[in-house]
Amino acid sequence: MSASNFSDAFKDTREAKGTCPFNDQNDPVTMLLRFKDVRKTAHNTKGFSSAAKPGRIVVPSEVNIRDTRQIPFEVDPPEHTEYRALVEDWFKRPLDPDYENKLTQIVEAEIERVLQKGSIEAISELSLPIQSKALTLLLNIPLTEAQTWISWGTHVFRSEDSDLDADKASILYDYIDAEIDKAIAAPDDSLYSVLLNSEYQGRKMTKEEVKGVLILTFAGGRDTVINYLTNTIAYLAEHPEAIEKLNDNPALVNTAIEEFVRYFSPLTHMGRVVKEEKEISGHVAKEDTRVSLCWASANRDESVFENPNEIVLDRKMNPHVAFGFGAHKCLGATHARQLMKVFLRVFTEKVSTIDIIDAAENIEDWGAHKRKVGFNELTIKLNAK
Amino acid sequence: MAKITYITKAGEEIQLEASSGSLMELAVKHKVAGIDGDCGGVCSCATCHVHVAPEFYQKLEAPTEIESDMLEFDDNVTEYSRLCCQIPISEAIDGITVNVAN
């Protein structure tokens, strides 16, 4: 099987039934698989809440490893609207030319570094360092801080034997607590200080609220970005002609990144807690039960996407939901898109071909469905231009 | 060459000229407030929602189902709503005025 083939795990169930159950730590979830159901439910924040117990809308649930509410992610309108407005401008900074230049320097340096090395393990030696160093720009802190995050390894919450590892999660939470205290003691122009100075409902944001924004920023953009980058490398390894096409045609990069993110859908799904009973594709969603919006399945829905299982680099109409949909759409999407663009630009400029030496797939287990989301290991050799 | 007028939510009037690309691309290039064009024009983000002046709305090609479905879920939708990434710039729309919706 080819490394860059990511099959549509949900096709049969999506077409036959539209929903499927998943038993998650005795708090079952019904996964919604059809594009229209996913968008409609994501839009309906009144009927499908994000403001449940912290960690409950995440699948697998994090209620046993986290008490801090992620903000604005685990809040409903109207409170959500005010929180989101507080952080929106900060998270648009990736559009500044200066930010883009710094990001380009980071990606260039990382690719140059591994080009010298011969064979590398792409996740730990390329994707994770790029993701971590890029995150220092989003937080507006010194680049050297990335070394700490790189040392944590690829998964913030997961360990070898468990999907949810409280000890590992506490490393991140304790780190953020300490950084917030540092910013209180010596204010600077980092995201920590900006948040500590922000006003919500006429009062300063609390430490717990600031921590909630930071946990979201760290956790939401780690595995997702790492998988995106690694999967893109696997695709380019097996489609060397795409490297040339993208290098020759900068405009193609814009549609290509949207297509990669649709096809790879680095975040499989996100949950909601039902507030108002509703029937969705035959499933009666009862109050206080969970449903999930399966972005990965929606993004392969044949009723919306022509040839959904093919990567079409110049796909013109691509209403994918890989960054979610509606009020809660990904806050980090501007940063992610800028990184995706810069990465493709720099990578296709410097690399001619890629040899895949070894690959171990990362397969998620959603009960009846097994979905490839990325790799546990991808050993490659990059050949310079 | 087509003359295009954008009116932002704050009431600022911005007049631009172009001969190719889309109304979204032109607006993003000139930083018209309220038009972000996050997805680059593939109809995935609805951050380029405008209300087209009625006299011009009919002159445009009708929106595709994908565009209409996107608009269905957006705020401030009117019968003249369009995602301006789907409006190509040509002589045919010379003189068009659009109000930024959000």
Short mmCIF file of C-alpha atoms in Angstrom, two decimals:
data_model
loop_
_atom_site.label_atom_id
_atom_site.label_comp_id
_atom_site.label_asym_id
_atom_site.label_seq_id
_atom_site.Cartn_x
_atom_site.Cartn_y
_atom_site.Cartn_z
CA MET A 1 0.00 0.00 0.00
CA SER A 2 1.29 3.46 -0.79
CA ALA A 3 2.30 5.70 2.11
CA SER A 4 0.37 8.71 0.89
CA ASN A 5 -2.90 6.86 0.38
CA PHE A 6 -5.39 7.80 3.10
CA SER A 7 -8.54 5.81 2.43
CA ASP A 8 -12.01 7.02 3.34
CA ALA A 9 -12.65 5.03 6.52
CA PHE A 10 -16.28 6.07 6.88
CA LYS A 11 -17.62 5.70 3.32
CA ASP A 12 -19.93 2.70 3.73
CA THR A 13 -21.47 3.83 7.01
CA ARG A 14 -21.81 7.43 5.82
CA GLU A 15 -23.74 6.33 2.75
CA ALA A 16 -25.83 3.59 4.37
CA LYS A 17 -26.63 5.17 7.76
CA GLY A 18 -25.05 8.58 8.15
CA THR A 19 -24.13 8.11 11.81
CA CYS A 20 -22.25 5.60 13.91
CA PRO A 21 -21.83 5.00 17.64
CA PHE A 22 -18.50 5.11 19.44
CA ASN A 23 -18.19 4.09 23.05
CA ASP A 24 -15.82 6.52 24.74
CA GLN A 25 -15.11 5.88 28.44
CA ASN A 26 -18.79 5.19 29.20
CA ASP A 27 -19.87 8.51 27.68
CA PRO A 28 -20.94 7.29 24.24
CA VAL A 29 -20.68 9.52 21.18
CA THR A 30 -22.69 9.34 17.98
CA MET A 31 -20.46 10.36 15.11
CA LEU A 32 -22.20 12.38 12.39
CA LEU A 33 -20.67 11.43 9.06
CA ARG A 34 -22.51 13.38 6.36
CA PHE A 35 -21.31 16.78 5.17
CA LYS A 36 -24.72 18.45 5.47
CA ASP A 37 -25.39 17.07 8.96
CA VAL A 38 -21.92 18.09 10.13
CA ARG A 39 -22.26 21.68 8.90
CA LYS A 40 -25.83 22.09 10.14
CA THR A 41 -24.97 20.77 13.59
CA ALA A 42 -21.79 22.83 13.83
CA HIS A 43 -23.81 25.93 12.99
CA ASN A 44 -26.46 25.20 15.63
CA THR A 45 -24.60 26.29 18.76
CA LYS A 46 -27.88 26.63 20.66
CA GLY A 47 -28.94 23.04 20.20
CA PHE A 48 -25.43 21.56 20.34
CA SER A 49 -23.27 23.02 23.07
CA SER A 50 -19.52 23.33 23.49
CA ALA A 51 -19.88 24.62 27.06
CA ALA A 52 -20.11 21.24 28.76
CA LYS A 53 -17.78 20.07 31.54
CA PRO A 54 -14.22 20.93 30.41
CA GLY A 55 -12.84 18.16 28.20
CA ARG A 56 -16.20 16.56 27.43
CA ILE A 57 -16.59 17.79 23.85
CA VAL A 58 -13.21 16.32 22.97
CA VAL A 59 -13.22 12.73 21.73
CA PRO A 60 -11.66 10.78 23.44
CA SER A 61 -13.01 12.76 26.39
CA GLU A 62 -10.49 14.64 28.53
CA VAL A 63 -12.74 15.11 31.58
CA ASN A 64 -10.49 12.87 33.66
CA ILE A 65 -7.28 14.72 32.85
CA ARG A 66 -8.31 18.37 32.64
CA ASP A 67 -10.33 20.86 34.73
CA THR A 68 -9.39 24.03 32.90
CA ARG A 69 -11.90 25.21 30.32
CA GLN A 70 -10.31 25.86 26.94
CA ILE A 71 -11.24 29.34 25.70
CA PRO A 72 -12.97 30.29 23.43
CA PHE A 73 -13.32 26.66 22.32
CA GLU A 74 -15.40 25.32 25.24
CA VAL A 75 -17.75 28.29 25.55
CA ASP A 76 -21.06 28.97 23.77
CA PRO A 77 -22.32 32.26 22.34
CA PRO A 78 -22.87 34.94 23.55
CA GLU A 79 -19.90 34.55 25.95
CA HIS A 80 -17.95 32.83 23.17
CA THR A 81 -18.39 35.84 20.89
CA GLU A 82 -16.73 38.20 23.37
CA TYR A 83 -13.84 35.85 24.12
CA ARG A 84 -13.28 35.20 20.44
CA ALA A 85 -13.27 38.92 19.65
CA LEU A 86 -10.56 39.40 22.30
CA VAL A 87 -8.16 37.00 20.60
CA GLU A 88 -9.17 37.28 16.93
CA ASP A 89 -6.75 40.07 15.96
CA TRP A 90 -3.81 38.38 17.66
CA PHE A 91 -4.47 35.17 15.73
CA LYS A 92 -4.56 37.13 12.44
CA ARG A 93 -0.96 38.31 12.92
CA PRO A 94 0.32 35.49 10.67
CA LEU A 95 -0.89 37.60 7.72
CA ASP A 96 1.71 40.30 8.47
CA PRO A 97 4.63 40.23 6.00
CA ASP A 98 7.08 40.35 8.92
CA TYR A 99 5.53 37.21 10.46
CA GLU A 100 5.60 35.47 7.08
CA ASN A 101 9.30 36.37 6.65
CA LYS A 102 10.22 35.01 10.06
CA LEU A 103 8.25 31.85 9.36
CA THR A 104 10.08 31.48 6.04
CA GLN A 105 13.44 31.78 7.82
CA ILE A 106 12.45 29.08 10.31
CA VAL A 107 11.29 26.64 7.62
CA GLU A 108 14.33 27.33 5.44
CA ALA A 109 16.71 26.69 8.32
CA GLU A 110 14.98 23.44 9.30
CA ILE A 111 14.92 22.08 5.75
CA GLU A 112 18.56 23.10 5.17
CA ARG A 113 19.49 21.33 8.41
CA VAL A 114 17.92 18.00 7.45
CA LEU A 115 19.18 18.19 3.86
CA GLN A 116 22.69 17.87 5.33
CA LYS A 117 21.80 14.80 7.30
CA GLY A 118 21.04 11.98 4.88
CA SER A 119 18.15 9.90 6.17
CA ILE A 120 15.91 11.36 8.86
CA GLU A 121 12.79 10.46 10.79
CA ALA A 122 10.48 13.13 9.45
CA ILE A 123 8.17 13.56 12.45
CA SER A 124 10.74 14.03 15.20
CA GLU A 125 13.44 15.68 13.07
CA LEU A 126 11.41 17.92 10.78
CA SER A 127 7.66 18.25 11.46
CA LEU A 128 7.92 18.63 15.25
CA PRO A 129 10.78 21.17 15.15
CA ILE A 130 8.99 23.24 12.47
CA GLN A 131 5.68 23.11 14.36
CA SER A 132 7.34 24.09 17.66
CA LYS A 133 9.47 26.89 16.25
CA ALA A 134 6.54 28.30 14.28
CA LEU A 135 4.52 28.36 17.50
CA THR A 136 7.02 30.76 19.09
CA LEU A 137 5.91 33.31 16.47
CA LEU A 138 2.26 32.83 17.31
CA LEU A 139 3.03 33.33 21.01
CA ASN A 140 5.54 36.09 20.20
CA ILE A 141 8.28 34.64 22.42
CA PRO A 142 11.97 33.80 21.78
CA LEU A 143 12.68 31.04 19.29
CA THR A 144 14.83 29.17 21.82
CA GLU A 145 11.74 28.31 23.87
CA ALA A 146 10.83 25.77 21.18
CA GLN A 147 13.53 23.40 22.48
CA THR A 148 11.46 22.73 25.61
CA TRP A 149 8.40 21.80 23.56
CA ILE A 150 10.44 19.67 21.17
CA SER A 151 11.77 17.75 24.17
CA TRP A 152 8.20 16.78 25.14
CA GLY A 153 7.95 14.55 22.07
CA THR A 154 5.16 14.37 19.53
CA HIS A 155 2.16 13.88 21.79
CA VAL A 156 1.23 16.26 24.54
CA PHE A 157 -1.45 14.04 26.05
CA ARG A 158 -0.62 10.60 24.74
CA SER A 159 1.98 8.12 25.89
CA GLU A 160 3.12 4.81 24.41
CA ASP A 161 0.42 2.83 26.17
CA SER A 162 -2.41 5.28 26.63
CA ASP A 163 -4.41 7.71 24.56
CA LEU A 164 -4.93 9.87 27.61
CA ASP A 165 -1.99 10.21 29.91
CA ALA A 166 -2.62 12.49 32.89
CA ASP A 167 1.08 12.66 33.79
CA LYS A 168 2.01 13.82 30.31
CA ALA A 169 -0.85 16.32 30.20
CA SER A 170 0.27 17.82 33.51
CA ILE A 171 3.69 18.60 32.00
CA LEU A 172 1.96 21.04 29.65
CA TYR A 173 -0.42 22.45 32.28
CA ASP A 174 2.36 23.00 34.83
CA TYR A 175 4.53 24.60 32.16
CA ILE A 176 1.75 27.04 31.19
CA ASP A 177 1.10 27.90 34.86
CA ALA A 178 4.77 28.72 35.31
CA GLU A 179 4.90 30.83 32.13
CA ILE A 180 1.82 32.81 33.19
CA ASP A 181 3.46 33.53 36.55
CA LYS A 182 6.59 34.70 34.76
CA ALA A 183 4.54 37.04 32.57
CA ILE A 184 2.80 38.45 35.65
CA ALA A 185 6.16 39.11 37.30
CA ALA A 186 7.74 40.61 34.18
CA PRO A 187 5.19 41.68 31.57
CA ASP A 188 6.37 41.57 27.94
CA ASP A 189 4.70 41.58 24.51
CA SER A 190 3.95 37.85 24.43
CA LEU A 191 0.49 36.31 24.11
CA TYR A 192 0.63 35.59 27.86
CA SER A 193 0.96 39.28 28.74
CA VAL A 194 -1.50 40.42 26.10
CA LEU A 195 -4.13 38.06 27.51
CA LEU A 196 -3.37 39.00 31.11
CA ASN A 197 -4.04 42.61 30.10
CA SER A 198 -7.25 41.83 28.19
CA GLU A 199 -10.63 42.68 29.59
CA TYR A 200 -13.56 40.30 29.51
CA GLN A 201 -16.96 41.67 30.58
CA GLY A 202 -15.30 44.78 31.94
CA ARG A 203 -12.75 43.00 34.17
CA LYS A 204 -9.26 41.62 33.60
CA MET A 205 -9.04 38.04 32.39
CA THR A 206 -8.26 35.59 35.20
CA LYS A 207 -5.19 33.35 35.25
CA GLU A 208 -7.47 30.36 34.71
CA GLU A 209 -8.96 31.98 31.60
CA VAL A 210 -5.53 32.87 30.23
CA LYS A 211 -4.44 29.28 30.87
CA GLY A 212 -7.53 28.10 28.97
CA VAL A 213 -6.54 30.07 25.86
CA LEU A 214 -2.95 28.84 26.08
CA ILE A 215 -3.87 25.16 26.48
CA LEU A 216 -6.04 25.49 23.39
CA THR A 217 -3.20 27.15 21.48
CA PHE A 218 -0.68 24.48 22.43
CA ALA A 219 -2.89 21.40 22.14
CA GLY A 220 -4.97 22.35 19.11
CA GLY A 221 -2.01 23.08 16.89
CA ARG A 222 0.40 20.31 17.77
CA ASP A 223 -0.60 16.84 16.49
CA THR A 224 -2.71 18.45 13.77
CA VAL A 225 0.11 20.51 12.28
CA ILE A 226 2.63 17.69 12.71
CA ASN A 227 0.37 15.24 10.89
CA TYR A 228 -0.36 17.74 8.16
CA LEU A 229 3.32 18.37 7.47
CA THR A 230 4.35 14.72 7.63
CA ASN A 231 1.48 13.54 5.44
CA THR A 232 2.26 16.23 2.88
CA ILE A 233 5.86 15.03 2.75
CA ALA A 234 4.63 11.45 2.15
CA TYR A 235 2.44 12.70 -0.70
CA LEU A 236 5.26 14.67 -2.31
CA ALA A 237 7.57 11.65 -1.98
CA GLU A 238 5.20 9.59 -4.07
CA HIS A 239 4.27 12.42 -6.46
CA PRO A 240 7.56 14.02 -7.51
CA GLU A 241 5.78 15.69 -10.43
CA ALA A 242 3.75 17.68 -7.88
CA ILE A 243 6.96 19.12 -6.43
CA GLU A 244 7.83 20.63 -9.81
CA LYS A 245 4.29 21.81 -10.50
CA LEU A 246 4.08 23.58 -7.16
CA ASN A 247 7.53 25.09 -7.53
CA ASP A 248 6.76 26.39 -11.03
CA ASN A 249 3.34 27.74 -10.20
CA PRO A 250 3.11 29.69 -6.93
CA ALA A 251 -0.64 30.28 -7.37
CA LEU A 252 -1.18 26.52 -7.20
CA VAL A 253 0.06 26.55 -3.60
CA ASN A 254 -3.13 28.33 -2.48
CA THR A 255 -5.48 25.64 -3.72
CA ALA A 256 -3.06 22.82 -2.88
CA ILE A 257 -2.95 23.59 0.84
CA GLU A 258 -6.74 23.59 1.04
CA GLU A 259 -6.81 20.29 -0.81
CA PHE A 260 -4.17 18.68 1.41
CA VAL A 261 -5.97 19.76 4.54
CA ARG A 262 -9.27 18.42 3.17
CA TYR A 263 -7.76 15.10 2.19
CA PHE A 264 -5.71 14.58 5.36
CA SER A 265 -8.25 16.15 7.76
CA PRO A 266 -5.74 16.15 10.64
CA LEU A 267 -8.51 16.49 13.22
CA THR A 268 -10.92 13.59 12.69
CA HIS A 269 -13.83 15.00 14.65
CA MET A 270 -15.00 17.22 17.50
CA GLY A 271 -17.88 16.64 19.89
CA ARG A 272 -20.88 18.62 21.05
CA VAL A 273 -23.31 18.01 23.92
CA VAL A 274 -26.97 17.96 22.91
CA LYS A 275 -29.09 20.74 24.45
CA GLU A 276 -32.26 20.30 22.42
CA GLU A 277 -33.33 16.82 21.31
CA LYS A 278 -33.07 16.45 17.55
CA GLU A 279 -33.19 13.75 14.89
CA ILE A 280 -30.17 13.64 12.60
CA SER A 281 -30.08 11.11 9.74
CA GLY A 282 -32.26 8.73 11.77
CA HIS A 283 -30.36 9.16 15.04
CA VAL A 284 -32.41 10.70 17.85
CA ALA A 285 -29.90 12.86 19.69
CA LYS A 286 -31.17 13.00 23.28
CA GLU A 287 -30.47 15.83 25.67
CA ASP A 288 -27.12 15.64 27.47
CA THR A 289 -25.76 12.93 25.15
CA ARG A 290 -22.81 13.55 22.84
CA VAL A 291 -22.57 13.77 19.07
CA SER A 292 -19.41 14.40 17.10
CA LEU A 293 -18.89 16.38 13.92
CA CYS A 294 -16.76 14.09 11.80
CA TRP A 295 -14.79 16.52 9.65
CA ALA A 296 -12.79 13.67 8.11
CA SER A 297 -15.88 11.89 6.86
CA ALA A 298 -17.64 15.07 5.68
CA ASN A 299 -14.56 15.95 3.66
CA ARG A 300 -14.94 12.80 1.58
CA ASP A 301 -18.69 13.13 1.04
CA GLU A 302 -19.35 12.32 -2.62
CA SER A 303 -22.48 14.43 -2.71
CA VAL A 304 -20.26 17.51 -2.30
CA PHE A 305 -16.79 16.65 -3.61
CA GLU A 306 -16.06 15.22 -7.05
CA ASN A 307 -13.49 12.43 -6.85
CA PRO A 308 -13.26 12.89 -3.08
CA ASN A 309 -10.51 10.30 -2.67
CA GLU A 310 -8.16 11.99 -5.09
CA ILE A 311 -5.84 14.87 -4.32
CA VAL A 312 -6.62 17.49 -6.96
CA LEU A 313 -4.05 20.23 -6.41
CA ASP A 314 -6.05 22.85 -8.29
CA ARG A 315 -9.49 21.95 -6.90
CA LYS A 316 -11.47 25.15 -7.46
CA MET A 317 -14.52 24.53 -5.29
CA ASN A 318 -13.45 23.01 -2.02
CA PRO A 319 -15.88 23.77 0.80
CA HIS A 320 -14.04 21.47 3.21
CA VAL A 321 -14.57 21.52 6.95
CA ALA A 322 -11.05 20.50 7.97
CA PHE A 323 -10.80 23.66 10.12
CA GLY A 324 -14.29 23.09 11.48
CA PHE A 325 -17.28 25.24 10.62
CA GLY A 326 -19.30 28.08 12.12
CA ALA A 327 -18.59 30.10 15.25
CA HIS A 328 -15.98 27.65 16.54
CA LYS A 329 -13.96 27.31 13.34
CA CYS A 330 -10.27 26.88 14.06
CA LEU A 331 -8.76 29.96 15.74
CA GLY A 332 -5.29 28.90 14.62
CA ALA A 333 -6.25 28.44 10.97
CA THR A 334 -4.55 31.65 9.82
CA HIS A 335 -1.28 30.53 11.39
CA ALA A 336 -1.71 26.99 10.05
CA ARG A 337 -2.45 28.20 6.53
CA GLN A 338 0.52 30.54 6.52
CA LEU A 339 2.77 27.73 7.72
CA MET A 340 1.34 25.35 5.13
CA LYS A 341 1.98 27.87 2.35
CA VAL A 342 5.50 28.73 3.46
CA PHE A 343 6.36 25.07 3.96
CA LEU A 344 5.20 24.08 0.45
CA ARG A 345 6.98 27.04 -1.10
CA VAL A 346 10.31 26.43 0.63
CA PHE A 347 10.18 22.64 0.43
CA THR A 348 9.47 22.52 -3.31
CA GLU A 349 12.18 25.11 -3.91
CA LYS A 350 14.90 23.15 -2.11
CA VAL A 351 13.96 19.49 -2.53
CA SER A 352 13.96 17.60 -5.82
CA THR A 353 12.90 14.12 -4.72
CA ILE A 354 12.23 12.22 -1.51
CA ASP A 355 12.91 8.55 -0.81
CA ILE A 356 10.70 6.84 1.74
CA ILE A 357 12.84 4.37 3.66
CA ASP A 358 10.39 3.20 6.29
CA ALA A 359 6.85 4.09 7.33
CA ALA A 360 4.63 3.07 10.24
CA GLU A 361 1.06 4.29 9.95
CA ASN A 362 -0.86 5.87 12.81
CA ILE A 363 -4.30 4.29 12.74
CA GLU A 364 -7.02 5.73 14.96
CA ASP A 365 -9.54 3.29 16.39
CA TRP A 366 -13.09 4.61 16.29
CA GLY A 367 -14.81 1.31 17.09
CA ALA A 368 -16.15 -0.03 13.81
CA HIS A 369 -13.92 2.35 11.87
CA LYS A 370 -10.16 2.45 11.71
CA ARG A 371 -8.80 5.68 10.27
CA LYS A 372 -5.29 6.48 9.17
CA VAL A 373 -4.54 9.99 10.41
CA GLY A 374 -0.79 10.08 9.87
CA PHE A 375 2.35 8.19 10.82
CA ASN A 376 4.01 7.00 13.98
CA GLU A 377 7.25 6.97 12.06
CA LEU A 378 8.28 8.12 8.60
CA THR A 379 11.93 7.67 7.72
CA ILE A 380 12.92 9.48 4.56
CA LYS A 381 15.84 10.82 2.62
CA LEU A 382 15.52 14.25 1.06
CA ASN A 383 17.46 14.87 -2.13
CA ALA A 384 18.45 18.49 -2.67
CA LYS A 385 17.95 20.40 -5.92
CA MET B 1 -10.49 47.49 -16.79
CA ALA B 2 -13.37 47.52 -14.32
CA LYS B 3 -14.09 50.06 -11.58
CA ILE B 4 -15.19 48.47 -8.31
CA THR B 5 -16.47 50.15 -5.16
CA TYR B 6 -16.37 48.42 -1.79
CA ILE B 7 -18.28 49.90 1.14
CA THR B 8 -17.11 48.57 4.49
CA LYS B 9 -19.24 48.01 7.60
CA ALA B 10 -17.84 51.26 8.99
CA GLY B 11 -19.10 53.09 5.89
CA GLU B 12 -15.71 53.65 4.28
CA GLU B 13 -15.88 53.75 0.48
CA ILE B 14 -12.95 52.21 -1.37
CA GLN B 15 -12.70 52.54 -5.14
CA LEU B 16 -10.38 50.21 -7.00
CA GLU B 17 -9.65 49.23 -10.57
CA ALA B 18 -8.61 45.85 -11.94
CA SER B 19 -8.95 43.71 -15.03
CA SER B 20 -8.50 40.18 -13.70
CA GLY B 21 -8.73 38.03 -10.58
CA SER B 22 -11.75 37.95 -8.28
CA LEU B 23 -13.45 40.62 -6.19
CA MET B 24 -12.09 38.82 -3.11
CA GLU B 25 -8.48 38.84 -4.31
CA LEU B 26 -8.64 42.54 -5.14
CA ALA B 27 -10.16 43.37 -1.75
CA VAL B 28 -7.58 41.31 0.17
CA LYS B 29 -4.74 42.89 -1.78
CA HIS B 30 -5.97 46.34 -0.75
CA LYS B 31 -6.90 45.27 2.78
CA VAL B 32 -10.61 46.09 2.52
CA ALA B 33 -11.86 45.64 6.09
CA GLY B 34 -14.18 42.67 6.57
CA ILE B 35 -12.96 40.70 3.56
CA ASP B 36 -10.41 38.19 4.77
CA GLY B 37 -10.54 35.52 2.07
CA ASP B 38 -9.04 33.00 4.48
CA CYS B 39 -9.35 30.00 2.18
CA GLY B 40 -7.89 31.77 -0.84
CA GLY B 41 -11.09 31.49 -2.88
CA VAL B 42 -12.14 27.83 -2.83
CA CYS B 43 -15.50 28.56 -1.18
CA SER B 44 -14.65 27.04 2.18
CA CYS B 45 -14.61 29.93 4.67
CA ALA B 46 -17.30 32.54 3.86
CA THR B 47 -14.99 35.37 4.97
CA CYS B 48 -15.61 37.35 1.77
CA HIS B 49 -19.36 37.84 2.09
CA VAL B 50 -20.73 40.97 0.35
CA HIS B 51 -24.10 42.40 -0.61
CA VAL B 52 -24.10 43.26 -4.29
CA ALA B 53 -25.93 46.41 -5.42
CA PRO B 54 -29.30 45.14 -6.75
CA GLU B 55 -28.82 46.53 -10.26
CA PHE B 56 -25.65 44.48 -10.59
CA TYR B 57 -26.80 41.33 -8.83
CA GLN B 58 -28.80 40.17 -11.84
CA LYS B 59 -25.89 40.75 -14.22
CA LEU B 60 -23.74 38.22 -12.38
CA GLU B 61 -23.80 34.53 -13.06
CA ALA B 62 -26.02 32.82 -10.50
CA PRO B 63 -24.21 31.34 -7.48
CA THR B 64 -23.44 27.63 -7.50
CA GLU B 65 -25.11 25.31 -5.03
CA ILE B 66 -21.89 25.13 -3.00
CA GLU B 67 -21.80 28.92 -2.66
CA SER B 68 -25.50 29.13 -1.79
CA ASP B 69 -25.08 26.43 0.85
CA MET B 70 -22.16 28.33 2.40
CA LEU B 71 -24.21 31.52 2.52
CA GLU B 72 -27.14 29.73 4.10
CA PHE B 73 -25.16 29.49 7.35
CA ASP B 74 -23.57 32.94 7.37
CA ASP B 75 -24.73 36.01 9.29
CA ASN B 76 -26.40 39.03 7.65
CA VAL B 77 -27.55 37.15 4.57
CA THR B 78 -29.81 39.04 2.15
CA GLU B 79 -31.16 38.20 -1.31
CA TYR B 80 -28.15 40.09 -2.72
CA SER B 81 -25.55 38.15 -0.75
CA ARG B 82 -22.57 36.67 -2.56
CA LEU B 83 -19.17 35.27 -1.67
CA CYS B 84 -17.03 37.64 -3.68
CA CYS B 85 -14.30 35.02 -4.31
CA GLN B 86 -16.84 33.65 -6.78
CA ILE B 87 -17.19 36.93 -8.71
CA PRO B 88 -14.54 37.23 -11.42
CA ILE B 89 -13.45 40.71 -12.44
CA SER B 90 -14.20 41.65 -16.05
CA GLU B 91 -15.53 44.58 -18.11
CA ALA B 92 -18.99 43.16 -17.50
CA ILE B 93 -19.00 44.29 -13.87
CA ASP B 94 -17.49 47.75 -14.49
CA GLY B 95 -19.03 50.19 -11.99
CA ILE B 96 -20.20 47.54 -9.51
CA THR B 97 -20.72 48.46 -5.84
CA VAL B 98 -20.60 45.88 -3.06
CA ASN B 99 -21.24 46.31 0.66
CA VAL B 100 -19.11 44.21 2.97
CA ALA B 101 -21.54 42.08 4.98
CA ASN B 102 -19.61 41.34 8.20
#
